[in-house]
Coordinates of C-alpha atoms in Angstrom, one line a residue:
Chain A
M1 CA 11.6 -17.4 -5.1
I2 CA 8.4 -16.4 -6.9
N3 CA 8.0 -20.1 -7.9
R4 CA 8.5 -21.0 -4.2
L5 CA 6.0 -18.5 -3.1
T6 CA 3.5 -19.7 -5.6
E7 CA 4.0 -23.4 -4.6
K8 CA 3.6 -22.5 -0.9
I9 CA 0.4 -20.6 -1.6
Q10 CA -1.0 -23.6 -3.5
K11 CA 0.2 -26.1 -0.8
T12 CA -1.3 -24.1 2.1
G13 CA -4.3 -22.9 0.2
A14 CA -3.7 -19.5 1.8
P15 CA -2.9 -16.5 -0.4
I16 CA -2.0 -14.5 2.7
V17 CA 0.9 -13.1 4.5
V18 CA 1.2 -12.3 8.2
G19 CA 2.6 -8.9 8.9
L20 CA 5.1 -9.1 11.8
D21 CA 4.8 -5.5 12.8
P22 CA 5.1 -5.7 16.6
M23 CA 4.3 -2.5 18.4
L24 CA 5.3 -2.8 22.0
D25 CA 1.7 -2.1 22.9
Y26 CA 0.7 -5.4 21.3
V27 CA 3.1 -7.5 23.4
P28 CA 1.4 -9.0 26.4
E29 CA 2.5 -7.9 29.8
Q30 CA 4.0 -11.3 30.8
I31 CA 6.5 -11.1 27.9
Q32 CA 7.4 -7.4 28.5
K33 CA 8.0 -8.2 32.1
A34 CA 10.3 -11.2 31.3
S35 CA 12.3 -9.2 28.8
F36 CA 12.6 -6.1 31.1
A37 CA 13.7 -8.3 34.0
E38 CA 16.5 -9.6 31.8
Y39 CA 17.5 -6.4 29.9
G40 CA 15.9 -3.5 31.8
E41 CA 13.5 -1.0 30.3
T42 CA 16.0 -0.4 27.5
L43 CA 16.1 -0.7 23.7
A44 CA 17.6 -4.2 24.2
G45 CA 14.6 -5.0 26.5
A46 CA 12.1 -3.8 24.0
A47 CA 13.9 -5.7 21.2
D48 CA 13.9 -8.9 23.2
A49 CA 10.2 -8.5 23.9
I50 CA 9.2 -8.1 20.3
W51 CA 11.4 -11.1 19.3
R52 CA 9.8 -13.3 22.0
F53 CA 6.3 -12.1 20.8
N54 CA 7.2 -12.8 17.2
K55 CA 8.5 -16.3 18.0
E56 CA 5.3 -17.4 19.6
I57 CA 3.2 -16.1 16.8
I58 CA 5.4 -17.8 14.2
D59 CA 5.3 -21.1 16.1
A60 CA 1.5 -20.9 16.3
T61 CA 0.9 -20.0 12.6
Y62 CA 3.8 -21.2 10.4
D63 CA 2.1 -24.4 9.2
L64 CA -0.9 -22.4 7.9
I65 CA 0.8 -19.7 5.9
P66 CA 3.2 -19.3 3.0
A67 CA 4.9 -16.1 4.1
V68 CA 5.5 -13.4 6.6
K69 CA 6.1 -9.7 6.1
P70 CA 8.1 -8.0 8.9
Q71 CA 7.8 -4.2 8.7
V72 CA 11.4 -3.1 9.5
A73 CA 10.3 0.3 10.9
M74 CA 8.9 -1.5 13.9
Y75 CA 12.3 -2.9 14.6
E76 CA 14.3 0.1 13.5
Q77 CA 12.6 2.3 16.1
F78 CA 14.5 0.3 18.7
G79 CA 17.8 1.1 17.0
V80 CA 20.6 -1.5 16.5
E81 CA 19.0 -3.8 19.1
G82 CA 15.7 -3.6 17.2
L83 CA 17.5 -4.6 14.0
Q84 CA 19.0 -7.6 15.8
A85 CA 15.5 -8.7 16.6
F86 CA 14.6 -8.2 12.9
Q87 CA 17.5 -10.3 11.8
K88 CA 16.5 -13.0 14.4
T89 CA 13.0 -12.9 13.1
V90 CA 14.0 -13.3 9.4
D91 CA 16.4 -16.2 10.3
Y92 CA 13.8 -18.0 12.4
C93 CA 11.1 -17.7 9.7
H94 CA 13.6 -19.3 7.3
E95 CA 14.1 -22.1 9.8
K96 CA 10.3 -22.6 9.6
D97 CA 10.5 -22.6 5.8
L98 CA 8.5 -19.4 5.5
V99 CA 9.0 -16.9 2.6
V100 CA 10.1 -13.6 4.1
I101 CA 9.0 -10.3 2.6
G102 CA 11.0 -7.5 4.2
D103 CA 8.8 -4.5 4.2
V104 CA 11.6 -1.9 3.9
K105 CA 10.3 0.5 1.2
R106 CA 13.9 1.4 0.2
G107 CA 14.8 3.2 -3.0
D108 CA 17.5 5.7 -3.9
I109 CA 19.9 6.6 -6.7
G110 CA 21.6 3.7 -8.4
S111 CA 24.7 3.1 -6.4
T112 CA 22.8 3.5 -3.1
S113 CA 20.0 1.2 -4.3
A114 CA 22.7 -1.3 -5.1
A115 CA 23.9 -1.2 -1.5
Y116 CA 20.3 -1.7 -0.2
A117 CA 19.8 -4.6 -2.6
A118 CA 23.1 -6.2 -1.5
G119 CA 22.2 -5.8 2.2
H120 CA 18.6 -7.1 2.0
L121 CA 18.5 -9.6 -0.8
G122 CA 22.0 -10.2 -2.0
K123 CA 25.6 -10.5 -0.9
V124 CA 28.4 -8.1 -0.2
R125 CA 32.1 -8.7 -0.8
V126 CA 34.4 -8.3 2.2
G127 CA 38.0 -8.9 1.3
S128 CA 38.2 -12.3 -0.2
Q129 CA 34.9 -13.4 1.3
V130 CA 31.3 -13.0 0.3
C131 CA 28.8 -12.3 3.1
S132 CA 25.1 -11.9 3.3
A133 CA 23.4 -9.6 5.8
F134 CA 19.6 -9.4 6.3
N135 CA 18.9 -12.0 3.6
E136 CA 15.1 -11.5 3.1
D137 CA 13.5 -13.3 0.1
F138 CA 11.5 -10.3 -1.2
I139 CA 11.5 -6.6 -0.2
T140 CA 9.2 -3.7 -0.9
V141 CA 10.7 -0.8 -2.9
N142 CA 9.7 2.8 -3.5
P143 CA 9.7 3.9 -7.2
Y144 CA 9.8 7.7 -6.9
L145 CA 13.4 7.9 -8.2
G146 CA 12.6 6.0 -11.5
T147 CA 14.3 3.2 -13.4
D148 CA 17.9 3.7 -12.4
G149 CA 16.9 3.5 -8.8
I150 CA 15.1 0.2 -9.4
K151 CA 17.5 -1.6 -11.7
P152 CA 20.1 -2.4 -9.1
F153 CA 17.3 -4.3 -7.2
V154 CA 16.2 -6.1 -10.3
K155 CA 19.8 -7.1 -11.0
V156 CA 20.2 -8.7 -7.6
C157 CA 16.8 -10.4 -8.0
Q158 CA 18.1 -12.0 -11.3
E159 CA 21.3 -13.1 -9.6
E160 CA 19.8 -14.4 -6.4
K161 CA 16.3 -15.5 -7.7
K162 CA 14.7 -13.2 -5.2
G163 CA 11.9 -10.7 -5.7
L164 CA 10.5 -7.2 -5.2
F165 CA 7.1 -5.6 -4.5
I166 CA 7.2 -2.1 -5.9
L167 CA 4.9 0.5 -4.4
V168 CA 2.2 1.3 -7.0
K169 CA -0.9 2.4 -5.1
T170 CA -0.6 2.4 -1.3
S171 CA -3.3 1.7 1.2
N172 CA -3.2 4.9 3.2
P173 CA -5.9 7.6 3.0
S174 CA -3.7 10.3 1.4
S175 CA -2.1 7.9 -1.1
G176 CA -4.0 9.7 -3.9
E177 CA -2.3 13.0 -3.3
F178 CA 0.5 12.2 -5.7
Q179 CA -0.3 8.7 -6.9
D180 CA -3.7 9.5 -8.3
R181 CA -2.7 12.7 -10.2
L182 CA -3.5 12.5 -13.9
V183 CA -0.5 12.3 -16.2
D184 CA -1.4 12.2 -19.9
G185 CA -5.0 11.3 -19.0
K186 CA -4.0 8.4 -16.7
P187 CA -3.3 8.3 -12.9
L188 CA 0.4 8.3 -12.0
Y189 CA 0.0 4.9 -10.4
E190 CA -0.9 3.4 -13.8
H191 CA 2.3 4.7 -15.3
V192 CA 4.2 3.2 -12.4
A193 CA 2.3 -0.1 -12.9
E194 CA 3.3 -0.1 -16.6
K195 CA 6.9 0.3 -15.6
V196 CA 6.6 -2.6 -13.0
A197 CA 5.2 -4.8 -15.8
A198 CA 8.1 -3.8 -18.1
W199 CA 10.8 -4.3 -15.4
G200 CA 9.2 -7.6 -14.5
E201 CA 9.6 -9.0 -18.0
E202 CA 13.3 -9.1 -17.4
C203 CA 13.0 -11.7 -14.6
M204 CA 10.2 -14.1 -15.1
G205 CA 9.6 -17.2 -13.0
D206 CA 7.5 -20.1 -14.3
S207 CA 4.2 -18.3 -14.3
Y208 CA 4.8 -15.0 -12.6
S209 CA 7.5 -12.4 -12.5
Y210 CA 10.0 -11.9 -9.7
I211 CA 8.9 -8.2 -9.8
G212 CA 5.6 -7.6 -8.1
A213 CA 3.6 -4.6 -6.9
V214 CA 2.0 -3.2 -3.8
V215 CA -1.6 -2.2 -4.3
G216 CA -3.7 -1.4 -1.2
A217 CA -6.8 -3.4 -0.3
T218 CA -8.5 -0.1 0.5
Y219 CA -8.9 0.8 -3.2
P220 CA -10.6 -2.3 -4.8
E221 CA -11.7 -0.6 -8.0
I222 CA -8.1 0.5 -8.6
G223 CA -6.9 -3.1 -7.9
K224 CA -9.2 -4.4 -10.7
V225 CA -7.6 -2.0 -13.2
L226 CA -4.0 -2.7 -12.1
R227 CA -4.5 -6.5 -12.2
Q228 CA -5.0 -6.0 -16.0
V229 CA -2.0 -3.6 -16.4
M230 CA 0.4 -6.1 -14.7
P231 CA -0.9 -9.6 -15.5
K232 CA 2.3 -11.3 -14.7
S233 CA 3.1 -9.4 -11.5
F234 CA 2.1 -10.7 -8.1
I235 CA 0.3 -8.1 -6.1
L236 CA 1.0 -7.7 -2.4
V237 CA -2.2 -6.3 -0.9
P238 CA -1.9 -4.4 2.4
G239 CA -4.8 -2.9 4.2
Y240 CA -6.9 -6.0 4.9
G241 CA -8.6 -6.1 8.3
A242 CA -7.6 -3.3 10.6
Q243 CA -7.2 -0.8 7.7
G244 CA -10.7 -1.7 6.4
G245 CA -10.3 -4.2 3.4
K246 CA -12.4 -7.3 3.3
G247 CA -12.1 -10.6 1.4
K248 CA -15.0 -9.9 -1.0
D249 CA -13.3 -6.6 -2.0
L250 CA -10.2 -8.4 -3.1
V251 CA -11.3 -11.0 -5.7
H252 CA -10.2 -8.7 -8.5
Y253 CA -6.7 -8.6 -7.3
F254 CA -6.4 -12.3 -8.2
N255 CA -6.1 -13.8 -11.7
E256 CA -8.3 -16.5 -13.0
D257 CA -5.8 -19.1 -11.8
G258 CA -6.6 -18.1 -8.3
L259 CA -3.1 -16.8 -7.9
G260 CA -1.4 -13.4 -8.5
A261 CA -2.1 -11.8 -5.2
I262 CA -1.1 -12.2 -1.6
V263 CA -3.0 -10.4 1.1
N264 CA -1.3 -9.0 4.2
S265 CA -2.8 -8.6 7.6
S266 CA -0.7 -7.3 10.5
R267 CA -2.5 -5.9 13.5
G268 CA -5.6 -8.0 12.7
I269 CA -3.5 -11.2 13.2
I270 CA -0.7 -10.4 15.7
A271 CA -2.9 -8.3 18.0
A272 CA -6.0 -10.5 17.5
Y273 CA -6.3 -11.2 21.2
K274 CA -7.1 -7.5 21.8
Q275 CA -10.2 -7.7 19.5
E276 CA -13.6 -8.6 20.9
A277 CA -13.8 -11.6 18.5
Y278 CA -10.8 -13.2 20.0
A279 CA -10.9 -11.9 23.6
R280 CA -11.8 -15.4 24.9
F281 CA -8.1 -16.4 24.3
G282 CA -6.8 -13.8 26.7
A283 CA -3.4 -12.2 26.7
E284 CA -1.8 -15.4 27.9
H285 CA -2.9 -17.3 24.8
F286 CA -2.3 -14.5 22.4
A287 CA -0.6 -16.8 19.9
D288 CA -3.6 -19.1 19.8
A289 CA -5.8 -16.0 19.1
S290 CA -3.4 -15.2 16.2
R291 CA -3.8 -18.8 14.8
Q292 CA -7.6 -18.5 14.9
A293 CA -7.4 -15.1 13.2
V294 CA -5.3 -16.6 10.4
L295 CA -7.8 -19.4 10.0
D296 CA -10.7 -16.9 9.8
M297 CA -8.8 -14.8 7.3
I298 CA -8.0 -17.7 5.1
A299 CA -11.7 -18.8 5.2
D300 CA -12.8 -15.2 4.3
I301 CA -10.5 -14.9 1.3
R302 CA -11.1 -18.5 0.1
G303 CA -14.8 -18.0 0.4
A304 CA -14.6 -14.8 -1.7
L305 CA -12.4 -16.5 -4.3
E306 CA -14.7 -19.5 -4.7
G307 CA -17.2 -17.3 -6.4
K308 CA -14.5 -16.3 -8.9
I309 CA -12.5 -19.4 -9.7
Chain B
M1 CA 18.0 22.4 14.7
I2 CA 17.5 24.5 11.6
N3 CA 18.7 27.5 13.6
R4 CA 21.7 25.6 14.6
L5 CA 22.4 24.5 11.1
T6 CA 22.1 28.1 9.9
E7 CA 24.4 29.4 12.6
K8 CA 27.0 26.7 11.9
I9 CA 26.9 27.5 8.2
Q10 CA 27.5 31.2 9.0
K11 CA 30.3 30.4 11.4
T12 CA 32.2 28.1 9.1
G13 CA 31.3 30.1 5.9
A14 CA 30.7 26.7 4.4
P15 CA 27.2 25.8 3.1
I16 CA 28.3 22.3 2.5
V17 CA 27.8 18.8 3.9
V18 CA 30.2 15.9 3.7
G19 CA 28.5 12.7 2.6
L20 CA 29.8 9.8 4.8
D21 CA 28.9 7.1 2.3
P22 CA 31.8 4.7 2.7
M23 CA 32.1 2.0 0.1
L24 CA 34.6 -0.6 1.2
D25 CA 36.5 0.2 -2.1
Y26 CA 37.2 3.7 -0.8
V27 CA 38.8 2.4 2.5
P28 CA 42.6 2.3 2.1
E29 CA 44.2 -1.1 2.4
Q30 CA 46.0 -0.4 5.7
I31 CA 42.6 0.2 7.4
Q32 CA 41.0 -2.8 5.8
K33 CA 43.9 -5.0 6.9
A34 CA 43.8 -3.8 10.5
S35 CA 40.1 -4.4 10.7
F36 CA 40.2 -7.8 9.1
A37 CA 43.1 -8.8 11.3
E38 CA 40.8 -8.1 14.3
Y39 CA 37.4 -9.3 13.1
G40 CA 38.2 -11.4 10.0
E41 CA 36.8 -10.8 6.6
T42 CA 33.3 -10.6 8.0
L43 CA 30.4 -8.1 8.2
A44 CA 32.0 -7.0 11.6
G45 CA 35.3 -6.6 9.9
A46 CA 33.8 -4.5 7.1
A47 CA 31.8 -2.4 9.6
D48 CA 35.0 -1.7 11.7
A49 CA 36.8 -0.7 8.5
I50 CA 34.2 1.9 7.5
W51 CA 34.0 3.2 11.0
R52 CA 37.8 3.7 11.3
F53 CA 37.7 5.3 7.8
N54 CA 34.9 7.7 8.8
K55 CA 36.6 8.6 12.1
E56 CA 39.8 9.8 10.3
I57 CA 37.8 11.8 7.8
I58 CA 35.7 13.4 10.6
D59 CA 38.8 14.3 12.6
A60 CA 40.4 15.9 9.5
T61 CA 37.4 18.0 8.5
Y62 CA 35.0 18.7 11.4
D63 CA 36.4 22.2 12.1
L64 CA 35.7 23.3 8.5
I65 CA 32.1 22.1 8.0
P66 CA 28.7 22.5 9.6
A67 CA 27.3 19.0 8.9
V68 CA 27.7 15.5 7.7
K69 CA 25.3 13.2 5.8
P70 CA 25.8 9.5 6.4
Q71 CA 24.0 7.5 3.8
V72 CA 22.5 4.6 5.8
A73 CA 22.5 2.2 2.8
M74 CA 26.2 2.0 2.9
Y75 CA 26.0 0.8 6.5
E76 CA 22.9 -1.3 6.1
Q77 CA 24.6 -3.4 3.4
F78 CA 26.7 -4.8 6.2
G79 CA 23.7 -5.8 8.3
V80 CA 23.4 -5.2 12.0
E81 CA 27.1 -4.7 12.3
G82 CA 27.0 -2.0 9.7
L83 CA 24.3 -0.2 11.5
Q84 CA 26.4 -0.3 14.7
A85 CA 29.0 1.6 12.6
F86 CA 26.3 4.0 11.5
Q87 CA 25.3 4.6 15.2
K88 CA 29.0 5.1 16.2
T89 CA 29.4 7.6 13.3
V90 CA 26.3 9.6 14.3
D91 CA 27.4 9.7 18.0
Y92 CA 31.0 10.6 17.1
C93 CA 29.8 13.4 14.8
H94 CA 27.7 14.8 17.7
E95 CA 30.8 14.7 20.0
K96 CA 32.5 16.8 17.3
D97 CA 29.5 19.2 17.4
L98 CA 28.4 18.4 13.8
V99 CA 24.8 18.5 12.6
V100 CA 24.0 15.0 11.4
I101 CA 21.7 14.5 8.4
G102 CA 20.7 10.8 8.2
D103 CA 20.2 10.1 4.5
V104 CA 17.6 7.3 5.1
K105 CA 14.9 8.2 2.6
R106 CA 12.2 6.5 4.7
G107 CA 8.5 7.0 4.2
D108 CA 5.5 4.8 4.7
I109 CA 1.8 4.8 5.9
G110 CA 1.2 6.9 9.1
S111 CA 1.8 4.4 11.9
T112 CA 4.9 3.1 10.2
S113 CA 6.3 6.6 9.5
A114 CA 5.7 7.3 13.2
A115 CA 8.0 4.4 14.0
Y116 CA 10.7 5.6 11.6
A117 CA 10.4 9.1 13.0
A118 CA 10.8 7.8 16.6
G119 CA 13.8 5.7 15.7
H120 CA 15.7 8.3 13.7
L121 CA 14.7 11.6 15.2
G122 CA 12.7 11.1 18.3
K123 CA 12.2 8.8 21.3
V124 CA 10.5 5.6 22.0
R125 CA 8.7 4.6 25.2
V126 CA 9.9 1.3 26.8
G127 CA 8.0 0.5 29.9
S128 CA 8.4 3.5 32.2
Q129 CA 11.5 4.8 30.3
V130 CA 12.0 6.9 27.3
C131 CA 14.8 5.8 25.0
S132 CA 16.3 7.3 21.9
A133 CA 17.8 5.1 19.1
F134 CA 19.7 6.5 16.1
N135 CA 19.2 10.1 17.1
E136 CA 20.1 12.0 13.9
D137 CA 19.3 15.8 13.7
F138 CA 17.7 15.7 10.2
I139 CA 16.6 12.8 8.0
T140 CA 15.7 12.6 4.3
V141 CA 12.1 11.4 3.6
N142 CA 10.3 10.1 0.5
P143 CA 7.0 11.8 -0.3
Y144 CA 5.3 9.1 -2.6
L145 CA 2.7 8.2 0.1
G146 CA 1.5 11.8 0.6
T147 CA 0.6 13.9 3.6
D148 CA -0.4 11.2 6.1
G149 CA 3.0 9.5 5.5
I150 CA 4.8 12.8 6.2
K151 CA 2.8 14.2 9.1
P152 CA 4.3 11.8 11.7
F153 CA 7.8 13.0 10.8
V154 CA 6.6 16.6 11.0
K155 CA 5.1 16.0 14.5
V156 CA 8.4 14.6 15.8
C157 CA 10.3 17.5 14.3
Q158 CA 8.0 19.9 16.2
E159 CA 8.5 18.0 19.4
E160 CA 12.2 17.5 19.1
K161 CA 13.2 20.6 17.1
K162 CA 14.7 18.4 14.4
G163 CA 14.2 18.5 10.7
L164 CA 13.5 16.8 7.4
F165 CA 14.7 17.1 3.8
I166 CA 11.9 15.7 1.7
L167 CA 12.7 14.4 -1.8
V168 CA 11.4 16.8 -4.4
K169 CA 13.7 16.4 -7.5
T170 CA 16.5 13.8 -7.1
S171 CA 19.9 14.0 -8.8
N172 CA 19.8 10.7 -10.7
P173 CA 19.5 10.5 -14.5
S174 CA 16.0 8.9 -14.5
S175 CA 14.6 11.1 -11.8
G176 CA 12.4 12.7 -14.5
E177 CA 10.6 9.5 -15.3
F178 CA 7.9 10.2 -12.6
Q179 CA 9.0 13.4 -11.0
D180 CA 8.9 15.5 -14.2
R181 CA 5.5 14.3 -15.5
L182 CA 3.1 17.1 -16.0
V183 CA 0.1 17.3 -13.7
D184 CA -2.3 20.1 -14.3
G185 CA 0.4 21.7 -16.5
K186 CA 3.1 21.6 -13.9
P187 CA 5.7 18.9 -13.2
L188 CA 5.0 16.6 -10.3
Y189 CA 8.0 17.8 -8.4
E190 CA 6.5 21.3 -8.3
H191 CA 3.4 19.9 -6.7
V192 CA 5.6 18.1 -4.2
A193 CA 7.5 21.3 -3.6
E194 CA 4.2 23.2 -2.8
K195 CA 3.4 20.5 -0.2
V196 CA 6.9 20.8 1.3
A197 CA 6.3 24.6 1.6
A198 CA 2.9 24.0 3.2
W199 CA 4.1 21.3 5.6
G200 CA 7.1 23.6 6.5
E201 CA 4.8 26.5 7.6
E202 CA 3.8 24.3 10.6
C203 CA 7.3 24.3 12.0
M204 CA 9.3 27.4 11.4
G205 CA 12.7 28.2 12.9
D206 CA 13.9 31.9 13.1
S207 CA 14.3 32.3 9.3
Y208 CA 13.9 28.9 7.8
S209 CA 11.5 26.0 8.3
Y210 CA 12.5 22.7 9.9
I211 CA 11.1 21.1 6.8
G212 CA 13.5 21.3 3.8
A213 CA 13.7 19.6 0.4
V214 CA 16.2 17.6 -1.7
V215 CA 16.8 19.0 -5.1
G216 CA 19.7 17.6 -7.1
A217 CA 22.6 19.7 -8.3
T218 CA 22.3 18.1 -11.7
Y219 CA 19.2 20.1 -12.6
P220 CA 20.1 23.7 -12.0
E221 CA 17.2 25.2 -14.0
I222 CA 14.8 23.3 -11.9
G223 CA 16.6 24.4 -8.7
K224 CA 16.0 28.0 -9.7
V225 CA 12.3 27.4 -10.0
L226 CA 12.0 25.4 -6.8
R227 CA 13.9 28.0 -4.8
Q228 CA 11.0 30.3 -5.5
V229 CA 8.3 27.7 -4.7
M230 CA 9.8 27.0 -1.3
P231 CA 11.3 30.3 -0.1
K232 CA 11.5 29.2 3.5
S233 CA 12.8 25.7 3.0
F234 CA 16.4 24.8 3.1
I235 CA 17.5 22.8 0.0
L236 CA 19.8 19.9 0.4
V237 CA 21.7 19.6 -2.9
P238 CA 23.2 16.2 -3.7
G239 CA 25.0 15.6 -7.0
Y240 CA 27.9 18.0 -6.6
G241 CA 31.3 16.8 -7.8
A242 CA 31.3 13.1 -8.7
Q243 CA 27.7 13.3 -10.1
G244 CA 28.6 16.4 -12.2
G245 CA 27.3 19.5 -10.4
K246 CA 29.6 22.5 -10.1
G247 CA 29.6 25.6 -7.8
K248 CA 28.5 28.0 -10.6
D249 CA 25.5 25.9 -11.3
L250 CA 24.3 26.1 -7.8
V251 CA 23.9 29.9 -7.0
H252 CA 20.2 29.8 -7.7
Y253 CA 19.6 27.2 -5.0
F254 CA 20.5 29.9 -2.5
N255 CA 18.5 32.9 -1.4
E256 CA 19.7 36.5 -1.4
D257 CA 20.8 36.1 2.2
G258 CA 23.4 33.6 1.0
L259 CA 21.6 30.9 2.9
G260 CA 18.8 28.4 2.1
A261 CA 20.9 25.7 0.5
I262 CA 23.5 23.1 1.7
V263 CA 25.5 21.3 -0.9
N264 CA 26.5 17.7 -0.4
S265 CA 29.6 15.9 -1.7
S266 CA 30.3 12.3 -0.9
R267 CA 32.7 10.4 -3.1
G268 CA 34.4 13.7 -4.1
I269 CA 35.5 14.3 -0.5
I270 CA 35.8 10.9 1.2
A271 CA 37.6 9.2 -1.8
A272 CA 39.5 12.4 -2.8
Y273 CA 42.8 10.6 -2.5
K274 CA 41.8 8.4 -5.5
Q275 CA 41.4 11.4 -7.8
E276 CA 44.3 12.7 -9.8
A277 CA 44.0 16.2 -8.2
Y278 CA 44.7 14.7 -4.8
A279 CA 46.9 11.7 -5.7
R280 CA 49.9 13.4 -4.1
F281 CA 48.5 12.7 -0.6
G282 CA 48.5 8.9 -1.2
A283 CA 46.4 6.3 0.5
E284 CA 48.2 6.8 3.7
H285 CA 47.2 10.4 4.0
F286 CA 43.7 9.9 2.6
A287 CA 42.1 12.1 5.4
D288 CA 44.4 15.0 4.5
A289 CA 43.2 14.7 0.9
S290 CA 39.7 14.9 2.1
R291 CA 40.5 18.0 4.0
Q292 CA 42.0 19.6 0.9
A293 CA 38.9 18.6 -1.1
V294 CA 36.7 20.2 1.5
L295 CA 38.7 23.5 1.3
D296 CA 38.5 23.4 -2.5
M297 CA 34.7 22.7 -2.5
I298 CA 34.1 25.6 -0.1
A299 CA 36.2 27.9 -2.3
D300 CA 34.3 26.9 -5.4
I301 CA 30.9 27.5 -3.9
R302 CA 31.9 30.7 -2.1
G303 CA 33.4 32.0 -5.3
A304 CA 30.2 31.3 -7.2
L305 CA 28.1 32.9 -4.4
E306 CA 30.2 36.1 -4.3
G307 CA 28.8 37.0 -7.7
K308 CA 25.3 36.6 -6.3
I309 CA 25.4 38.1 -2.8

């Protein structure tokens, strides 16, 4: 899957991922009205609204991008119905040949991580049958429990040729509270990054490992260091756009081959029509606004990379 | 909810929680057969089997215990259908007046944590309506992202009078890899514990805070230290039984009032009929085996506590 991600990035020329994190506030009124008319103002109505919203954005952008990253929390808040919308979104993105990064940030003790890995990336045995559930291509994973909480995910990645992005340095303001603390003279995130590199050696694709890392766009100097610590790991970079990161800050997340990083934007793309820059599209043409925001983001990042490559 | 948990522990005399973590392997053949006959060997069949299994165990034990802790991964592995079984389990436990601790180990940046908090503990606005989704009473939370990833959960706990157990020191063998690393001369888990105590001050119940901690039974010396660091936090103690913890190891997780800790056993209770000690019940009477295992666990922990209180 890392080979496929790399190929798709090269083909589209777009090292970006669209974060499908639909807050109900982002969904234009005409869609909310249609969904509520069918299902009422219920969890099922909300789930239908975010699914319709996603579908239009996917239809308007899939030819430009290699991958999407649905944030499962935005679906999970609407309960079982919300997770049905998550599943529909994953399946539809696969129909459109997109790589799907499930932003689930799971992680637990070994046997429990094995269950998460089966449900999100792998298969589960039911009687004499083997079934797959959510079936994303990559997921994000939390490393706080250490190696035996990560290994079951790595094992499924080896079996299924899927991948992980393990949290190393997150994009939020208080990420330093624990992640930056010095351990033997180095920040904790560097120790985690060294483990990511080691875990990644066990499942290499052609040029990059199946095991990547999450490093926030909001800490570019740290990104530069971590690029060196994990040369074979793809870095998933959240925090571009709405959270403050800009293309020029991100060049050091990439390797000299112009690969090795994939930059996420969520709100900045899916709620583009609410920004002044794209207000001309209006709520009715929200998906066209998203397409334009994708084009602008690609241009920003390619422009920044041209200086480097 | 922490007051209710405390009252229920005092009423039952049982500072324990039954971990409803149903692996399909644990479910006796007669139940699997019935479910597969109705739904086939599908995710829906598996979900029905674990729900039937749970229901019998709940019916056989609810009068003895204050709380249950379903591990969501065991449901999530069966996809949307599995999460329907999770929801049914939560709702049925509420019918039986049990406190439900959703073992979900979520945690993300602020806006995302807010969505998880709404979906698991709180409510979500849909048009003019307010809906609740999974509606557990407590959930477990991962602290790796720091304060701004935790605060949205705390806020919902204040609004809804619900609670958290934040991972401090987990029960798995490699938990020390990051959690035990020395930061300013103290292990990282102590720094996390200090934060848990501070966050907890913002939402106090009568004697204990709504914000508790997870500290594994497998590290009793650490439990003793952390009890002092977080005097007002309830400690959820996984790792009893199948993972190796014993009642006598756990006395220091409790305060002098005999409260302050709640010990979880999952496999040791729900798959008791598979152990030699309870083999006499047979697969047909698996729920009676679980009841006996609960009685034995309560006796073990009360016996150990009698020396202390």
